[in-house]
GROMACS .gro file of C-alpha atoms in nm:
model
  372
    1MET     CA    1  -1.840  -2.155   6.721
    2THR     CA    2  -1.501  -2.328   6.711
    3THR     CA    3  -1.131  -2.247   6.734
    4HIS     CA    4  -1.020  -2.609   6.683
    5LYS     CA    5  -0.972  -2.759   6.335
    6ILE     CA    6  -1.238  -3.026   6.324
    7PRO     CA    7  -1.226  -3.297   6.058
    8ASP     CA    8  -1.530  -3.407   5.858
    9GLN     CA    9  -1.486  -3.773   5.953
   10MET     CA   10  -1.384  -3.959   6.265
   11THR     CA   11  -1.316  -4.303   6.405
   12GLY     CA   12  -1.571  -4.470   6.628
   13VAL     CA   13  -1.752  -4.792   6.715
   14VAL     CA   14  -2.112  -4.835   6.608
   15LEU     CA   15  -2.362  -5.087   6.738
   16THR     CA   16  -2.548  -5.221   6.433
   17GLY     CA   17  -2.820  -5.413   6.620
   18HIS     CA   18  -2.893  -5.628   6.925
   19GLY     CA   19  -2.679  -5.938   6.945
   20GLY     CA   20  -2.327  -6.067   6.997
   21LEU     CA   21  -1.988  -5.904   6.974
   22GLU     CA   22  -2.016  -5.909   6.596
   23LYS     CA   23  -2.269  -5.626   6.622
   24LEU     CA   24  -1.987  -5.387   6.722
   25LEU     CA   25  -1.834  -5.233   6.411
   26TYR     CA   26  -1.514  -5.024   6.424
   27ARG     CA   27  -1.522  -4.756   6.155
   28THR     CA   28  -1.292  -4.477   6.042
   29ASP     CA   29  -1.542  -4.291   5.822
   30LEU     CA   30  -1.811  -4.174   6.064
   31PRO     CA   31  -1.930  -3.816   6.021
   32VAL     CA   32  -1.822  -3.584   6.300
   33PRO     CA   33  -2.143  -3.469   6.476
   34LYS     CA   34  -2.244  -3.105   6.446
   35PRO     CA   35  -2.361  -2.938   6.768
   36GLY     CA   36  -2.712  -2.794   6.774
   37LYS     CA   37  -2.791  -2.447   6.904
   38GLU     CA   38  -2.768  -2.547   7.272
   39GLU     CA   39  -2.510  -2.824   7.236
   40VAL     CA   40  -2.133  -2.860   7.260
   41LEU     CA   41  -1.895  -3.072   7.054
   42ILE     CA   42  -1.644  -3.269   7.261
   43ARG     CA   43  -1.315  -3.422   7.153
   44VAL     CA   44  -1.319  -3.748   7.349
   45GLY     CA   45  -1.019  -3.818   7.569
   46ALA     CA   46  -1.144  -4.147   7.713
   47SER     CA   47  -1.453  -4.357   7.767
   48ALA     CA   48  -1.510  -4.681   7.961
   49VAL     CA   49  -1.694  -5.014   7.954
   50ASN     CA   50  -2.015  -5.054   8.156
   51ASN     CA   51  -2.271  -5.327   8.213
   52THR     CA   52  -2.533  -5.111   8.044
   53ASP     CA   53  -2.330  -5.114   7.719
   54ILE     CA   54  -2.331  -5.494   7.714
   55ASN     CA   55  -2.688  -5.532   7.841
   56THR     CA   56  -2.810  -5.298   7.567
   57ARG     CA   57  -2.608  -5.471   7.296
   58ILE     CA   58  -2.738  -5.818   7.383
   59GLY     CA   59  -3.098  -5.709   7.446
   60TRP     CA   60  -3.083  -5.821   7.810
   61TYR     CA   61  -3.339  -5.560   7.919
   62SER     CA   62  -3.609  -5.735   7.713
   63LYS     CA   63  -3.874  -5.914   7.921
   64GLY     CA   64  -3.807  -6.213   7.698
   65VAL     CA   65  -3.468  -6.259   7.867
   66THR     CA   66  -3.457  -6.423   8.210
   67GLY     CA   67  -3.092  -6.530   8.235
   68GLN     CA   68  -2.784  -6.359   8.374
   69THR     CA   69  -2.593  -6.107   8.163
   70ASN     CA   70  -2.295  -6.333   8.090
   71ALA     CA   71  -2.520  -6.605   7.948
   72GLY     CA   72  -2.557  -6.400   7.630
   73ALA     CA   73  -2.282  -6.142   7.654
   74ALA     CA   74  -2.079  -6.284   7.365
   75GLN     CA   75  -2.354  -6.420   7.139
   76GLY     CA   76  -2.667  -6.229   7.244
   77PHE     CA   77  -3.007  -6.371   7.345
   78GLU     CA   78  -3.237  -6.534   7.091
   79THR     CA   79  -3.531  -6.464   7.322
   80ALA     CA   80  -3.473  -6.087   7.324
   81ASP     CA   81  -3.744  -5.877   7.161
   82ASP     CA   82  -3.608  -5.569   6.983
   83ASP     CA   83  -3.922  -5.375   7.077
   84ASP     CA   84  -3.832  -5.375   7.450
   85ALA     CA   85  -3.461  -5.457   7.444
   86SER     CA   86  -3.336  -5.117   7.566
   87TRP     CA   87  -3.320  -5.010   7.930
   88SER     CA   88  -3.606  -4.764   7.870
   89GLY     CA   89  -3.828  -5.015   7.690
   90ILE     CA   90  -3.826  -4.792   7.380
   91PRO     CA   91  -3.675  -4.951   7.067
   92LEU     CA   92  -3.320  -4.837   6.997
   93GLU     CA   93  -3.225  -4.667   6.672
   94PHE     CA   94  -2.933  -4.822   6.484
   95PRO     CA   95  -2.654  -4.766   6.410
   96ARG     CA   96  -2.575  -4.625   6.753
   97VAL     CA   97  -2.246  -4.507   6.902
   98GLN     CA   98  -2.255  -4.642   7.259
   99GLY     CA   99  -2.043  -4.532   7.554
  100ALA     CA  100  -2.208  -4.396   7.869
  101ASP     CA  101  -1.879  -4.253   8.001
  102CYS     CA  102  -1.698  -3.960   7.847
  103CYS     CA  103  -1.414  -3.733   7.953
  104GLY     CA  104  -1.304  -3.483   7.695
  105GLU     CA  105  -1.254  -3.125   7.585
  106ILE     CA  106  -1.513  -2.891   7.438
  107VAL     CA  107  -1.389  -2.789   7.093
  108ALA     CA  108  -1.701  -2.624   6.946
  109VAL     CA  109  -2.032  -2.482   7.071
  110GLY     CA  110  -2.376  -2.412   6.930
  111GLU     CA  111  -2.484  -2.056   6.862
  112LEU     CA  112  -2.668  -2.021   7.195
  113VAL     CA  113  -2.371  -2.147   7.403
  114SER     CA  114  -2.099  -1.912   7.524
  115SER     CA  115  -1.773  -1.950   7.331
  116ASP     CA  116  -1.598  -1.919   7.668
  117ARG     CA  117  -1.671  -2.289   7.714
  118ILE     CA  118  -1.436  -2.388   7.432
  119GLY     CA  119  -1.131  -2.551   7.587
  120GLU     CA  120  -1.316  -2.672   7.899
  121ARG     CA  121  -1.231  -3.018   8.024
  122VAL     CA  122  -1.563  -3.189   8.093
  123LEU     CA  123  -1.741  -3.501   8.208
  124VAL     CA  124  -2.071  -3.583   8.040
  125ARG     CA  125  -2.365  -3.670   8.263
  126ASN     CA  126  -2.471  -4.020   8.161
  127LEU     CA  127  -2.834  -4.012   8.286
  128GLN     CA  128  -2.967  -3.698   8.125
  129SER     CA  129  -3.288  -3.506   8.185
  130ALA     CA  130  -3.596  -3.561   7.972
  131THR     CA  131  -3.830  -3.339   8.171
  132SER     CA  132  -4.076  -3.299   7.886
  133GLN     CA  133  -4.168  -3.665   7.934
  134GLY     CA  134  -4.265  -3.627   8.300
  135GLU     CA  135  -4.122  -3.710   8.640
  136PHE     CA  136  -3.854  -3.982   8.654
  137SER     CA  137  -3.802  -3.956   8.277
  138CYS     CA  138  -3.447  -3.955   8.145
  139ILE     CA  139  -3.231  -4.070   7.857
  140THR     CA  140  -2.900  -4.251   7.870
  141TYR     CA  141  -2.603  -4.103   7.691
  142GLY     CA  142  -2.488  -4.374   7.449
  143SER     CA  143  -2.834  -4.531   7.429
  144GLU     CA  144  -3.104  -4.286   7.320
  145CYS     CA  145  -2.831  -4.065   7.175
  146ASP     CA  146  -2.476  -4.129   7.055
  147GLY     CA  147  -2.213  -4.157   7.328
  148GLY     CA  148  -1.840  -4.167   7.390
  149PHE     CA  149  -1.712  -4.461   7.181
  150ALA     CA  150  -1.578  -4.223   6.916
  151GLN     CA  151  -1.325  -3.946   6.862
  152TYR     CA  152  -1.592  -3.675   6.888
  153THR     CA  153  -1.932  -3.657   7.052
  154LYS     CA  154  -2.196  -3.395   7.117
  155THR     CA  155  -2.427  -3.333   7.410
  156PRO     CA  156  -2.648  -3.054   7.547
  157ALA     CA  157  -2.425  -2.787   7.701
  158SER     CA  158  -2.611  -2.829   8.030
  159GLU     CA  159  -2.502  -3.195   8.046
  160ALA     CA  160  -2.129  -3.126   8.000
  161PHE     CA  161  -1.984  -3.054   8.346
  162ALA     CA  162  -1.655  -2.870   8.376
  163VAL     CA  163  -1.410  -3.053   8.599
  164GLN     CA  164  -1.085  -2.926   8.751
  165SER     CA  165  -0.858  -3.219   8.829
  166SER     CA  166  -0.505  -3.344   8.788
  167LEU     CA  167  -0.635  -3.693   8.710
  168THR     CA  168  -0.583  -3.833   8.361
  169ASP     CA  169  -0.864  -3.855   8.108
  170ALA     CA  170  -0.871  -4.231   8.160
  171GLU     CA  171  -0.908  -4.189   8.535
  172LEU     CA  172  -1.182  -3.928   8.500
  173ALA     CA  173  -1.368  -4.141   8.245
  174SER     CA  174  -1.395  -4.416   8.507
  175PHE     CA  175  -1.631  -4.204   8.718
  176PRO     CA  176  -1.953  -4.090   8.545
  177CYS     CA  177  -2.170  -4.399   8.498
  178ALA     CA  178  -2.048  -4.619   8.785
  179TYR     CA  179  -2.008  -4.351   9.050
  180SER     CA  180  -2.327  -4.161   8.968
  181THR     CA  181  -2.521  -4.490   8.980
  182ALA     CA  182  -2.368  -4.573   9.319
  183GLU     CA  183  -2.415  -4.221   9.459
  184ASN     CA  184  -2.776  -4.217   9.342
  185MET     CA  185  -2.848  -4.545   9.523
  186ILE     CA  186  -2.673  -4.426   9.839
  187ASP     CA  187  -2.851  -4.093   9.832
  188ARG     CA  188  -3.193  -4.239   9.753
  189VAL     CA  189  -3.173  -4.492  10.036
  190GLY     CA  190  -3.032  -4.232  10.276
  191VAL     CA  191  -2.711  -4.393  10.400
  192LYS     CA  192  -2.605  -4.234  10.730
  193ALA     CA  193  -2.298  -4.251  10.949
  194ASN     CA  194  -2.257  -4.573  11.150
  195GLU     CA  195  -2.521  -4.764  10.954
  196THR     CA  196  -2.423  -5.110  10.831
  197VAL     CA  197  -2.436  -5.135  10.452
  198LEU     CA  198  -2.398  -5.456  10.254
  199ILE     CA  199  -2.287  -5.421   9.890
  200THR     CA  200  -2.316  -5.705   9.640
  201GLY     CA  201  -2.091  -5.716   9.333
  202ALA     CA  202  -1.848  -5.498   9.525
  203SER     CA  203  -1.551  -5.546   9.292
  204GLY     CA  204  -1.728  -5.415   8.983
  205GLY     CA  205  -1.741  -5.055   8.868
  206VAL     CA  206  -2.058  -4.959   9.054
  207GLY     CA  207  -1.985  -5.184   9.351
  208SER     CA  208  -1.635  -5.051   9.412
  209ALA     CA  209  -1.772  -4.698   9.372
  210ALA     CA  210  -2.040  -4.776   9.630
  211VAL     CA  211  -1.776  -4.898   9.877
  212GLN     CA  212  -1.593  -4.565   9.854
  213LEU     CA  213  -1.907  -4.352   9.858
  214ALA     CA  214  -2.061  -4.535  10.155
  215LYS     CA  215  -1.735  -4.503  10.350
  216ARG     CA  216  -1.733  -4.134  10.259
  217ARG     CA  217  -2.056  -4.112  10.462
  218HIS     CA  218  -1.888  -4.301  10.748
  219ALA     CA  219  -2.098  -4.615  10.715
  220LYS     CA  220  -1.978  -4.964  10.807
  221VAL     CA  221  -1.936  -5.150  10.477
  222ILE     CA  222  -1.973  -5.523  10.415
  223ALA     CA  223  -1.861  -5.619  10.063
  224ILE     CA  224  -1.945  -5.932   9.864
  225CYS     CA  225  -1.698  -6.026   9.590
  226GLY     CA  226  -1.497  -6.309   9.438
  227ALA     CA  227  -1.263  -6.488   9.679
  228GLU     CA  228  -0.954  -6.372   9.490
  229LYS     CA  229  -1.047  -6.004   9.543
  230VAL     CA  230  -1.104  -6.001   9.920
  231GLU     CA  231  -0.781  -5.827  10.017
  232GLN     CA  232  -0.821  -5.559   9.750
  233LEU     CA  233  -1.169  -5.473   9.877
  234LYS     CA  234  -1.033  -5.442  10.231
  235GLU     CA  235  -0.767  -5.204  10.100
  236LEU     CA  236  -1.045  -5.003   9.935
  237GLY     CA  237  -1.209  -4.954  10.275
  238ALA     CA  238  -1.455  -5.240  10.324
  239ASP     CA  239  -1.481  -5.337  10.692
  240ILE     CA  240  -1.588  -5.696  10.622
  241VAL     CA  241  -1.551  -5.887  10.294
  242ILE     CA  242  -1.739  -6.210  10.225
  243PRO     CA  243  -1.639  -6.429   9.929
  244ARG     CA  244  -1.920  -6.464   9.676
  245GLY     CA  245  -2.112  -6.791   9.713
  246GLU     CA  246  -2.071  -6.822  10.089
  247SER     CA  247  -2.388  -6.802  10.297
  248MET     CA  248  -2.416  -6.440  10.405
  249VAL     CA  249  -2.662  -6.530  10.679
  250ASP     CA  250  -2.422  -6.789  10.823
  251VAL     CA  251  -2.143  -6.530  10.838
  252LEU     CA  252  -2.341  -6.227  10.954
  253GLY     CA  253  -2.659  -6.364  11.112
  254HIS     CA  254  -3.021  -6.264  11.058
  255HIS     CA  255  -3.125  -5.898  11.098
  256SER     CA  256  -2.762  -5.780  11.085
  257VAL     CA  257  -2.759  -5.497  10.829
  258ASP     CA  258  -2.945  -5.170  10.786
  259ILE     CA  259  -2.912  -5.134  10.409
  260VAL     CA  260  -2.849  -5.360  10.110
  261ILE     CA  261  -2.706  -5.209   9.792
  262ASP     CA  262  -2.767  -5.477   9.531
  263LEU     CA  263  -2.622  -5.503   9.182
  264VAL     CA  264  -2.641  -5.879   9.141
  265ALA     CA  265  -2.980  -6.036   9.234
  266GLY     CA  266  -2.967  -6.404   9.124
  267ASP     CA  267  -3.010  -6.718   9.332
  268GLN     CA  268  -2.881  -6.577   9.663
  269TRP     CA  269  -3.125  -6.285   9.657
  270PRO     CA  270  -3.364  -6.417   9.930
  271GLU     CA  271  -3.075  -6.407  10.179
  272LEU     CA  272  -3.050  -6.032  10.138
  273LEU     CA  273  -3.392  -5.977  10.292
  274ASP     CA  274  -3.311  -6.216  10.574
  275LEU     CA  275  -3.004  -6.003  10.653
  276LEU     CA  276  -3.200  -5.679  10.678
  277ARG     CA  277  -3.309  -5.552  11.017
  278ARG     CA  278  -3.670  -5.457  11.076
  279GLY     CA  279  -3.729  -5.131  10.895
  280GLY     CA  280  -3.427  -5.197  10.672
  281ARG     CA  281  -3.384  -5.058  10.322
  282TYR     CA  282  -3.302  -5.240  10.000
  283THR     CA  283  -3.185  -5.058   9.687
  284VAL     CA  284  -3.109  -5.207   9.348
  285ALA     CA  285  -2.965  -5.090   9.015
  286GLY     CA  286  -2.853  -5.414   8.855
  287ALA     CA  287  -2.914  -5.787   8.831
  288ILE     CA  288  -2.611  -5.934   8.657
  289ALA     CA  289  -2.661  -6.278   8.818
  290GLY     CA  290  -3.019  -6.298   8.693
  291PRO     CA  291  -3.324  -6.069   8.711
  292ILE     CA  292  -3.581  -6.326   8.823
  293VAL     CA  293  -3.577  -6.385   9.200
  294GLU     CA  294  -3.797  -6.551   9.460
  295LEU     CA  295  -3.965  -6.306   9.698
  296ASP     CA  296  -4.156  -6.409  10.007
  297VAL     CA  297  -4.388  -6.109  10.036
  298ARG     CA  298  -4.438  -6.185  10.405
  299THR     CA  299  -4.074  -6.097  10.469
  300LEU     CA  300  -4.127  -5.765  10.296
  301TYR     CA  301  -4.428  -5.654  10.499
  302LEU     CA  302  -4.369  -5.828  10.832
  303LYS     CA  303  -4.024  -5.667  10.861
  304ASP     CA  304  -4.145  -5.326  10.739
  305LEU     CA  305  -3.880  -5.319  10.467
  306SER     CA  306  -3.849  -5.044  10.206
  307PHE     CA  307  -3.746  -5.115   9.846
  308PHE     CA  308  -3.581  -4.858   9.618
  309GLY     CA  309  -3.539  -4.919   9.248
  310CYS     CA  310  -3.283  -4.671   9.113
  311THR     CA  311  -3.244  -4.554   8.756
  312TYR     CA  312  -3.346  -4.189   8.732
  313GLN     CA  313  -3.092  -3.949   8.883
  314PRO     CA  314  -3.161  -3.591   8.989
  315ARG     CA  315  -2.906  -3.340   8.862
  316SER     CA  316  -2.770  -3.293   9.214
  317VAL     CA  317  -2.619  -3.644   9.206
  318PHE     CA  318  -2.379  -3.555   8.925
  319GLU     CA  319  -2.310  -3.211   9.069
  320ASN     CA  320  -2.207  -3.376   9.396
  321LEU     CA  321  -1.990  -3.627   9.211
  322ILE     CA  322  -1.798  -3.347   9.039
  323GLN     CA  323  -1.736  -3.187   9.379
  324TYR     CA  324  -1.609  -3.514   9.530
  325ILE     CA  325  -1.368  -3.554   9.237
  326GLU     CA  326  -1.239  -3.198   9.259
  327ARG     CA  327  -1.184  -3.232   9.634
  328GLY     CA  328  -0.989  -3.555   9.580
  329GLU     CA  329  -1.230  -3.762   9.790
  330LEU     CA  330  -1.254  -4.050   9.543
  331LYS     CA  331  -0.990  -4.292   9.418
  332PRO     CA  332  -1.013  -4.381   9.047
  333LEU     CA  333  -0.988  -4.755   8.989
  334VAL     CA  334  -0.868  -4.806   8.632
  335ALA     CA  335  -0.781  -5.173   8.595
  336HIS     CA  336  -0.673  -5.156   8.232
  337GLU     CA  337  -0.670  -4.927   7.928
  338TYR     CA  338  -0.744  -5.037   7.569
  339PRO     CA  339  -0.733  -4.863   7.232
  340LEU     CA  340  -1.089  -4.809   7.107
  341GLN     CA  341  -1.043  -5.057   6.823
  342HIS     CA  342  -0.997  -5.333   7.084
  343ILE     CA  343  -1.345  -5.282   7.227
  344THR     CA  344  -1.444  -5.648   7.180
  345ILE     CA  345  -1.138  -5.758   7.377
  346ALA     CA  346  -1.224  -5.507   7.648
  347GLN     CA  347  -1.581  -5.636   7.668
  348GLN     CA  348  -1.464  -5.997   7.686
  349ASP     CA  349  -1.228  -5.904   7.969
  350PHE     CA  350  -1.515  -5.717   8.135
  351MET     CA  351  -1.732  -6.030   8.123
  352ALA     CA  352  -1.451  -6.241   8.271
  353LYS     CA  353  -1.465  -6.023   8.589
  354LYS     CA  354  -1.101  -6.077   8.683
  355PHE     CA  355  -1.040  -5.715   8.779
  356ILE     CA  356  -1.156  -5.449   9.024
  357GLY     CA  357  -1.288  -5.117   8.905
  358LYS     CA  358  -1.309  -5.004   8.543
  359LEU     CA  359  -1.182  -5.089   8.196
  360VAL     CA  360  -1.115  -4.775   7.991
  361LEU     CA  361  -1.119  -4.719   7.615
  362LEU     CA  362  -0.892  -4.461   7.450
  363PRO     CA  363  -0.956  -4.306   7.107
  364PRO     CA  364  -0.682  -4.303   6.840
  365GLU     CA  365  -0.364  -4.133   6.956
  366GLU     CA  366  -0.373  -3.843   6.712
  367ASN     CA  367  -0.680  -3.711   6.889
  368MET     CA  368  -0.552  -3.742   7.241
  369HIS     CA  369  -0.462  -3.419   7.418
  370GLU     CA  370  -0.252  -3.333   7.716
  371ASN     CA  371  -0.425  -3.309   8.050
  372ARG     CA  372  -0.418  -2.966   8.198
   0.00000   0.00000   0.00000
């Protein structure tokens, strides 16, 4: 059902295959998706750029790739194998509309969805349930299905969460992927008040979200970031900020932190385990500095450490995130906004890492709507 005049065609960006920036194609003749029986059609207000968009495009998730994300972010990786180049290890179907973040308005519903939902302002859950495939199974919005890099998108009604907020679409679109990833890590590892938490890559989307979410739980936060971003991370709430590249052990000492929230990996990774106290917890959801690290297994078992790899998210993570937003407990960090057709510029700026927070993409102006 619909009360909004929906065109037959729309503008969007399609990924035509794994590779460089040339694989992103801006088109104005894409068919507007039609919602299935239990789905909703959303007019997109804003989306955002994430590491997973770039990692998927360049095939970084393939076991044939061992380098850091930026090594192939513009040209792709020749060593990537299309058969395992998606985050799930299942070959992607092309063309694909990417975009794991989406804030928008429901403009049509399937026949089994209440028409009362038309007009709702929503955020789409980026890690969606795939319960038929067993425990810890999920799909990523914008990967296994089309996402938010278009004027319209569809999703199961159960994955479109109503949100009541005075924030702009761009601000709301900065939350779903980064903040749910960070909240999932924090929840999975069980961050408690007064614990000392070290966060790598703290100026990025997930890292800056983790700083806010860990402080929300009254933890002591140590942030690692580029030297030029130290003061901004302190303003965000970090108690201690260490410029990236400095020896963390020299600054903090051995056995000095309870929890490591890692998004970077790379050459400095062994130091993270040296920093952890006995019984400490390590959680990871990214490896932008390189996925292959050196692990001394003795450190792992002699210190009774616990490791948490975090991809799958229970529904409660996104439900909590919506509540935090509606209560005004989180600060959106939109560094810059771009028209959707400038997606390659946005991704190049994203790779340059000269900002804190999120880069947001806006669809063509004629499809923008006023925030309520």
